[in-house]
Amino acid sequence: MAWTTPGNLSAEVHETHTGLVALLGERAYKAKKALVTEFLDFRTAQQREEACAHEIELNSRLAPDSYLGLAHFSGVEGEPPEPVIVMRRYPDTCRLTYLVRHGTPVEAHLVSIAETLASFHAGAARGDAIDACGTADAVAARWQANIDELHHHAVLAPGLIDEVWHLASQYISGRSALFSQRIADRRIVDGHADLLTDDIFCMPEGPVLLDCLEFDDRLRYVDGLDDVAFLAMDLEYLGRKDLAEFLLDHYRRAAGETAPVTLADFYIAYRAVVRAKVDCVRVAQGHPEAAEDAQRHIDIALDHLRAATVRLVMVGGGPGTGKTTLSRALAEPLGAQVISTDDVRRELQSAGVISGAVGEPEAGLYSAENVAAVYDAVLQRARHHLERGETVILDATWRDAHQRERVRRLAGETQALVVELSCHVPVRDAAARTVSRGPTSSDATPEIAARLAQADDAWPQAHRIDTGGPLAESVAEARKAVFETPVALR
């Protein structure tokens, strides 16, 4: 809520559910309301003064020239003076929200913001108490608290909320190793935790980032990627997903960030859920129009949770069917790691782990013992990547039903979505390809291709991919199968 008073001081008063901001000339005066909520207690002037001082201290990390100090409004006789935060006032036309909505180019500003955040995170406080907020259990608890709030307010369809929680908890429960690695890499920091376009001003001297989360230190102890994901989410909410991706790309470069893309999607979804909760609170406060905002935010959350889903993709077929070519072509659009049985076999052979002659299926290098060693290594590597949030493509013949079942078990253990693709071309074409292709790690000959084509176990679960035509068509067909495989609620 806001009131504007005409005059040369451009006076305005803005009200939030916890405070008042008076804008007067070149200054802004921010006061706390005397209230108590689930998260804060501002009932006494002393409590409000301590909260104001804490807010100034925290925000001076990123905006030291904006928070000018603590002052007091004279109180009613007999009442203590009211503490207020004195801030520099910035023009609304420099607000990032205003610039984005008016189509002003902001890419240069976003580069500066990304670099500012990367530098801020590099120097931010760290420690055991902060790291404790980055564990899988702590992340799950924050999600659960927000999900409970969404159910409590009954603004959004329960089925949507359940799907959000299913996808989020699936990601978390299968990614303990990833969250542990983030802690080991010192990526959990005392951050900003409330980066919104409304609180960022793009000034000639550089970006000004205001109003960090101050009422609960634990909620400010976040992964640096989570911190920047909040702003990326808000840019997407304004209809500029391109700018969100631009910001994240530049932050990754500036911060030396190597996290899997699924983690960024996961945190964007989390921040969208947080904003959906705030929208629901606004509905409860008498703003029914906020229900539409809540729906838009939950839609963003679902989109990114689906994108964050870690997948384990089997790409199978006999020699010469194009499974390796398809696997490599799929890797980039899926952001996936490719693990090939042919490559692993060569590595194990070079290391002396397996040995034997080539040329005969189920003998020599391809004996049952050697094949088992190869598949053990393949699945071990796949587990490593899946637990760290990376989609994996497994390039093998997959003609053995037992090995396929092992992959399905691995997917269940790592909370990954299994997708099964089977490549097919006429046997004569497959045999011809084994002759005409360049150097590969495969030992297959035309004769082996023909024999294996007759020996496959039935694979009814697989999506059949015709790899006899142009590669682009096969990739499109495979991508469709990957993204249309449903994520069933368990």
PDB file of N, CA and C in Angstrom, residues 298-358:
ATOM      1  N   ILE A 298       3.865 -20.793  -8.688  1.00  0.00           N
ATOM      2  CA  ILE A 298       3.895 -22.251  -8.561  1.00  0.00           C
ATOM      3  C   ILE A 298       4.108 -22.901  -9.924  1.00  0.00           C
ATOM      4  N   ASP A 299       3.641 -22.268 -10.990  1.00  0.00           N
ATOM      5  CA  ASP A 299       3.905 -22.783 -12.337  1.00  0.00           C
ATOM      6  C   ASP A 299       5.398 -22.733 -12.649  1.00  0.00           C
ATOM      7  N   ILE A 300       6.051 -21.640 -12.258  1.00  0.00           N
ATOM      8  CA  ILE A 300       7.502 -21.535 -12.444  1.00  0.00           C
ATOM      9  C   ILE A 300       8.203 -22.638 -11.655  1.00  0.00           C
ATOM     10  N   ALA A 301       7.762 -22.858 -10.431  1.00  0.00           N
ATOM     11  CA  ALA A 301       8.369 -23.900  -9.603  1.00  0.00           C
ATOM     12  C   ALA A 301       8.252 -25.269 -10.264  1.00  0.00           C
ATOM     13  N   LEU A 302       7.079 -25.590 -10.771  1.00  0.00           N
ATOM     14  CA  LEU A 302       6.884 -26.892 -11.412  1.00  0.00           C
ATOM     15  C   LEU A 302       7.737 -27.037 -12.665  1.00  0.00           C
ATOM     16  N   ASP A 303       7.794 -25.994 -13.471  1.00  0.00           N
ATOM     17  CA  ASP A 303       8.612 -26.049 -14.687  1.00  0.00           C
ATOM     18  C   ASP A 303      10.058 -26.373 -14.345  1.00  0.00           C
ATOM     19  N   HIS A 304      10.587 -25.715 -13.323  1.00  0.00           N
ATOM     20  CA  HIS A 304      12.002 -25.908 -12.999  1.00  0.00           C
ATOM     21  C   HIS A 304      12.254 -27.212 -12.247  1.00  0.00           C
ATOM     22  N   LEU A 305      11.297 -27.669 -11.474  1.00  0.00           N
ATOM     23  CA  LEU A 305      11.476 -28.971 -10.832  1.00  0.00           C
ATOM     24  C   LEU A 305      11.462 -30.097 -11.856  1.00  0.00           C
ATOM     25  N   ARG A 306      10.630 -29.961 -12.869  1.00  0.00           N
ATOM     26  CA  ARG A 306      10.634 -30.972 -13.935  1.00  0.00           C
ATOM     27  C   ARG A 306      11.965 -30.941 -14.683  1.00  0.00           C
ATOM     28  N   ALA A 307      12.480 -29.728 -14.923  1.00  0.00           N
ATOM     29  CA  ALA A 307      13.787 -29.614 -15.586  1.00  0.00           C
ATOM     30  C   ALA A 307      14.903 -30.151 -14.697  1.00  0.00           C
ATOM     31  N   ALA A 308      14.736 -30.014 -13.380  1.00  0.00           N
ATOM     32  CA  ALA A 308      15.768 -30.463 -12.440  1.00  0.00           C
ATOM     33  C   ALA A 308      15.777 -31.977 -12.262  1.00  0.00           C
ATOM     34  N   THR A 309      14.736 -32.649 -12.719  1.00  0.00           N
ATOM     35  CA  THR A 309      14.659 -34.102 -12.551  1.00  0.00           C
ATOM     36  C   THR A 309      15.895 -34.776 -13.143  1.00  0.00           C
ATOM     37  N   VAL A 310      16.588 -35.528 -12.322  1.00  0.00           N
ATOM     38  CA  VAL A 310      17.791 -36.236 -12.767  1.00  0.00           C
ATOM     39  C   VAL A 310      17.355 -37.514 -13.481  1.00  0.00           C
ATOM     40  N   ARG A 311      17.898 -37.725 -14.658  1.00  0.00           N
ATOM     41  CA  ARG A 311      17.472 -38.849 -15.497  1.00  0.00           C
ATOM     42  C   ARG A 311      18.619 -39.833 -15.734  1.00  0.00           C
ATOM     43  N   LEU A 312      18.246 -41.077 -15.845  1.00  0.00           N
ATOM     44  CA  LEU A 312      19.183 -42.138 -16.206  1.00  0.00           C
ATOM     45  C   LEU A 312      18.658 -42.754 -17.498  1.00  0.00           C
ATOM     46  N   VAL A 313      19.352 -42.464 -18.591  1.00  0.00           N
ATOM     47  CA  VAL A 313      18.858 -42.810 -19.924  1.00  0.00           C
ATOM     48  C   VAL A 313      19.673 -43.968 -20.490  1.00  0.00           C
ATOM     49  N   MET A 314      19.018 -45.076 -20.751  1.00  0.00           N
ATOM     50  CA  MET A 314      19.654 -46.187 -21.455  1.00  0.00           C
ATOM     51  C   MET A 314      19.457 -45.996 -22.952  1.00  0.00           C
ATOM     52  N   VAL A 315      20.542 -45.941 -23.697  1.00  0.00           N
ATOM     53  CA  VAL A 315      20.467 -45.905 -25.157  1.00  0.00           C
ATOM     54  C   VAL A 315      21.084 -47.206 -25.652  1.00  0.00           C
ATOM     55  N   GLY A 316      20.246 -48.086 -26.176  1.00  0.00           N
ATOM     56  CA  GLY A 316      20.708 -49.404 -26.559  1.00  0.00           C
ATOM     57  C   GLY A 316      20.507 -49.706 -28.030  1.00  0.00           C
ATOM     58  N   GLY A 317      20.985 -50.877 -28.410  1.00  0.00           N
ATOM     59  CA  GLY A 317      20.902 -51.303 -29.796  1.00  0.00           C
ATOM     60  C   GLY A 317      22.151 -52.081 -30.164  1.00  0.00           C
ATOM     61  N   GLY A 318      22.072 -52.803 -31.233  1.00  0.00           N
ATOM     62  CA  GLY A 318      23.220 -53.578 -31.666  1.00  0.00           C
ATOM     63  C   GLY A 318      24.301 -52.714 -32.290  1.00  0.00           C
ATOM     64  N   PRO A 319      25.450 -53.319 -32.615  1.00  0.00           N
ATOM     65  CA  PRO A 319      26.515 -52.585 -33.291  1.00  0.00           C
ATOM     66  C   PRO A 319      26.019 -51.986 -34.604  1.00  0.00           C
ATOM     67  N   GLY A 320      26.412 -50.751 -34.871  1.00  0.00           N
ATOM     68  CA  GLY A 320      26.051 -50.105 -36.126  1.00  0.00           C
ATOM     69  C   GLY A 320      24.665 -49.492 -36.148  1.00  0.00           C
ATOM     70  N   THR A 321      23.938 -49.551 -35.043  1.00  0.00           N
ATOM     71  CA  THR A 321      22.586 -48.962 -35.037  1.00  0.00           C
ATOM     72  C   THR A 321      22.601 -47.466 -34.742  1.00  0.00           C
ATOM     73  N   GLY A 322      23.764 -46.925 -34.411  1.00  0.00           N
ATOM     74  CA  GLY A 322      23.854 -45.484 -34.174  1.00  0.00           C
ATOM     75  C   GLY A 322      23.623 -45.067 -32.738  1.00  0.00           C
ATOM     76  N   LYS A 323      23.700 -46.015 -31.805  1.00  0.00           N
ATOM     77  CA  LYS A 323      23.423 -45.685 -30.405  1.00  0.00           C
ATOM     78  C   LYS A 323      24.466 -44.732 -29.821  1.00  0.00           C
ATOM     79  N   THR A 324      25.728 -44.904 -30.207  1.00  0.00           N
ATOM     80  CA  THR A 324      26.768 -44.014 -29.690  1.00  0.00           C
ATOM     81  C   THR A 324      26.612 -42.611 -30.261  1.00  0.00           C
ATOM     82  N   THR A 325      26.329 -42.520 -31.545  1.00  0.00           N
ATOM     83  CA  THR A 325      26.105 -41.209 -32.171  1.00  0.00           C
ATOM     84  C   THR A 325      24.914 -40.511 -31.529  1.00  0.00           C
ATOM     85  N   LEU A 326      23.840 -41.249 -31.310  1.00  0.00           N
ATOM     86  CA  LEU A 326      22.653 -40.664 -30.684  1.00  0.00           C
ATOM     87  C   LEU A 326      22.948 -40.244 -29.247  1.00  0.00           C
ATOM     88  N   SER A 327      23.668 -41.055 -28.511  1.00  0.00           N
ATOM     89  CA  SER A 327      23.995 -40.732 -27.116  1.00  0.00           C
ATOM     90  C   SER A 327      24.753 -39.417 -27.024  1.00  0.00           C
ATOM     91  N   ARG A 328      25.745 -39.266 -27.872  1.00  0.00           N
ATOM     92  CA  ARG A 328      26.548 -38.039 -27.835  1.00  0.00           C
ATOM     93  C   ARG A 328      25.739 -36.828 -28.271  1.00  0.00           C
ATOM     94  N   ALA A 329      24.847 -37.017 -29.234  1.00  0.00           N
ATOM     95  CA  ALA A 329      24.022 -35.895 -29.694  1.00  0.00           C
ATOM     96  C   ALA A 329      23.007 -35.484 -28.635  1.00  0.00           C
ATOM     97  N   LEU A 330      22.560 -36.430 -27.825  1.00  0.00           N
ATOM     98  CA  LEU A 330      21.593 -36.128 -26.763  1.00  0.00           C
ATOM     99  C   LEU A 330      22.241 -35.460 -25.558  1.00  0.00           C
ATOM    100  N   ALA A 331      23.531 -35.657 -25.394  1.00  0.00           N
ATOM    101  CA  ALA A 331      24.198 -35.215 -24.169  1.00  0.00           C
ATOM    102  C   ALA A 331      24.060 -33.720 -23.934  1.00  0.00           C
ATOM    103  N   GLU A 332      24.278 -32.913 -24.972  1.00  0.00           N
ATOM    104  CA  GLU A 332      24.250 -31.459 -24.766  1.00  0.00           C
ATOM    105  C   GLU A 332      22.867 -30.947 -24.383  1.00  0.00           C
ATOM    106  N   PRO A 333      21.809 -31.283 -25.129  1.00  0.00           N
ATOM    107  CA  PRO A 333      20.497 -30.760 -24.731  1.00  0.00           C
ATOM    108  C   PRO A 333      20.022 -31.268 -23.373  1.00  0.00           C
ATOM    109  N   LEU A 334      20.505 -32.421 -22.944  1.00  0.00           N
ATOM    110  CA  LEU A 334      20.113 -32.945 -21.635  1.00  0.00           C
ATOM    111  C   LEU A 334      21.082 -32.534 -20.536  1.00  0.00           C
ATOM    112  N   GLY A 335      22.203 -31.909 -20.908  1.00  0.00           N
ATOM    113  CA  GLY A 335      23.224 -31.591 -19.914  1.00  0.00           C
ATOM    114  C   GLY A 335      23.738 -32.853 -19.242  1.00  0.00           C
ATOM    115  N   ALA A 336      23.930 -33.902 -20.035  1.00  0.00           N
ATOM    116  CA  ALA A 336      24.180 -35.236 -19.488  1.00  0.00           C
ATOM    117  C   ALA A 336      25.625 -35.683 -19.653  1.00  0.00           C
ATOM    118  N   GLN A 337      26.016 -36.605 -18.788  1.00  0.00           N
ATOM    119  CA  GLN A 337      27.276 -37.320 -18.907  1.00  0.00           C
ATOM    120  C   GLN A 337      27.015 -38.619 -19.663  1.00  0.00           C
ATOM    121  N   VAL A 338      27.853 -38.919 -20.661  1.00  0.00           N
ATOM    122  CA  VAL A 338      27.713 -40.160 -21.423  1.00  0.00           C
ATOM    123  C   VAL A 338      28.730 -41.172 -20.906  1.00  0.00           C
ATOM    124  N   ILE A 339      28.252 -42.363 -20.587  1.00  0.00           N
ATOM    125  CA  ILE A 339      29.133 -43.456 -20.177  1.00  0.00           C
ATOM    126  C   ILE A 339      28.906 -44.603 -21.156  1.00  0.00           C
ATOM    127  N   SER A 340      29.963 -44.981 -21.850  1.00  0.00           N
ATOM    128  CA  SER A 340      29.882 -46.002 -22.891  1.00  0.00           C
ATOM    129  C   SER A 340      30.567 -47.284 -22.430  1.00  0.00           C
ATOM    130  N   THR A 341      29.901 -48.413 -22.612  1.00  0.00           N
ATOM    131  CA  THR A 341      30.537 -49.683 -22.256  1.00  0.00           C
ATOM    132  C   THR A 341      31.786 -49.922 -23.092  1.00  0.00           C
ATOM    133  N   ASP A 342      31.783 -49.502 -24.349  1.00  0.00           N
ATOM    134  CA  ASP A 342      32.976 -49.670 -25.186  1.00  0.00           C
ATOM    135  C   ASP A 342      34.155 -48.897 -24.598  1.00  0.00           C
ATOM    136  N   ASP A 343      33.914 -47.639 -24.187  1.00  0.00           N
ATOM    137  CA  ASP A 343      34.994 -46.828 -23.620  1.00  0.00           C
ATOM    138  C   ASP A 343      35.480 -47.405 -22.291  1.00  0.00           C
ATOM    139  N   VAL A 344      34.548 -47.815 -21.447  1.00  0.00           N
ATOM    140  CA  VAL A 344      34.929 -48.376 -20.145  1.00  0.00           C
ATOM    141  C   VAL A 344      35.700 -49.680 -20.336  1.00  0.00           C
ATOM    142  N   ARG A 345      35.278 -50.491 -21.304  1.00  0.00           N
ATOM    143  CA  ARG A 345      35.981 -51.749 -21.584  1.00  0.00           C
ATOM    144  C   ARG A 345      37.433 -51.471 -21.974  1.00  0.00           C
ATOM    145  N   ARG A 346      37.644 -50.478 -22.821  1.00  0.00           N
ATOM    146  CA  ARG A 346      39.007 -50.139 -23.236  1.00  0.00           C
ATOM    147  C   ARG A 346      39.840 -49.671 -22.033  1.00  0.00           C
ATOM    148  N   GLU A 347      39.232 -48.863 -21.165  1.00  0.00           N
ATOM    149  CA  GLU A 347      39.959 -48.376 -19.986  1.00  0.00           C
ATOM    150  C   GLU A 347      40.337 -49.532 -19.063  1.00  0.00           C
ATOM    151  N   LEU A 348      39.405 -50.437 -18.826  1.00  0.00           N
ATOM    152  CA  LEU A 348      39.697 -51.574 -17.951  1.00  0.00           C
ATOM    153  C   LEU A 348      40.740 -52.494 -18.570  1.00  0.00           C
ATOM    154  N   GLN A 349      40.687 -52.629 -19.880  1.00  0.00           N
ATOM    155  CA  GLN A 349      41.688 -53.452 -20.571  1.00  0.00           C
ATOM    156  C   GLN A 349      43.071 -52.815 -20.453  1.00  0.00           C
ATOM    157  N   SER A 350      43.140 -51.508 -20.652  1.00  0.00           N
ATOM    158  CA  SER A 350      44.425 -50.808 -20.552  1.00  0.00           C
ATOM    159  C   SER A 350      44.987 -50.883 -19.136  1.00  0.00           C
ATOM    160  N   ALA A 351      44.088 -50.904 -18.142  1.00  0.00           N
ATOM    161  CA  ALA A 351      44.527 -50.965 -16.746  1.00  0.00           C
ATOM    162  C   ALA A 351      44.837 -52.387 -16.296  1.00  0.00           C
ATOM    163  N   GLY A 352      44.622 -53.372 -17.182  1.00  0.00           N
ATOM    164  CA  GLY A 352      44.907 -54.761 -16.837  1.00  0.00           C
ATOM    165  C   GLY A 352      43.846 -55.416 -15.977  1.00  0.00           C
ATOM    166  N   VAL A 353      42.692 -54.783 -15.855  1.00  0.00           N
ATOM    167  CA  VAL A 353      41.614 -55.353 -15.039  1.00  0.00           C
ATOM    168  C   VAL A 353      40.946 -56.510 -15.767  1.00  0.00           C
ATOM    169  N   ILE A 354      40.806 -56.367 -17.084  1.00  0.00           N
ATOM    170  CA  ILE A 354      40.241 -57.439 -17.903  1.00  0.00           C
ATOM    171  C   ILE A 354      41.184 -57.694 -19.077  1.00  0.00           C
ATOM    172  N   SER A 355      41.057 -58.876 -19.668  1.00  0.00           N
ATOM    173  CA  SER A 355      41.900 -59.207 -20.826  1.00  0.00           C
ATOM    174  C   SER A 355      41.204 -60.281 -21.643  1.00  0.00           C
ATOM    175  N   GLY A 356      41.720 -60.517 -22.846  1.00  0.00           N
ATOM    176  CA  GLY A 356      41.156 -61.549 -23.698  1.00  0.00           C
ATOM    177  C   GLY A 356      41.120 -61.110 -25.140  1.00  0.00           C
ATOM    178  N   ALA A 357      40.918 -62.090 -26.019  1.00  0.00           N
ATOM    179  CA  ALA A 357      40.858 -61.815 -27.453  1.00  0.00           C
ATOM    180  C   ALA A 357      39.488 -61.256 -27.815  1.00  0.00           C
ATOM    181  N   VAL A 358      39.452 -60.533 -28.948  1.00  0.00           N
ATOM    182  CA  VAL A 358      38.193 -59.978 -29.431  1.00  0.00           C
ATOM    183  C   VAL A 358      37.735 -60.778 -30.644  1.00  0.00           C
TER     184      VAL A 358
END
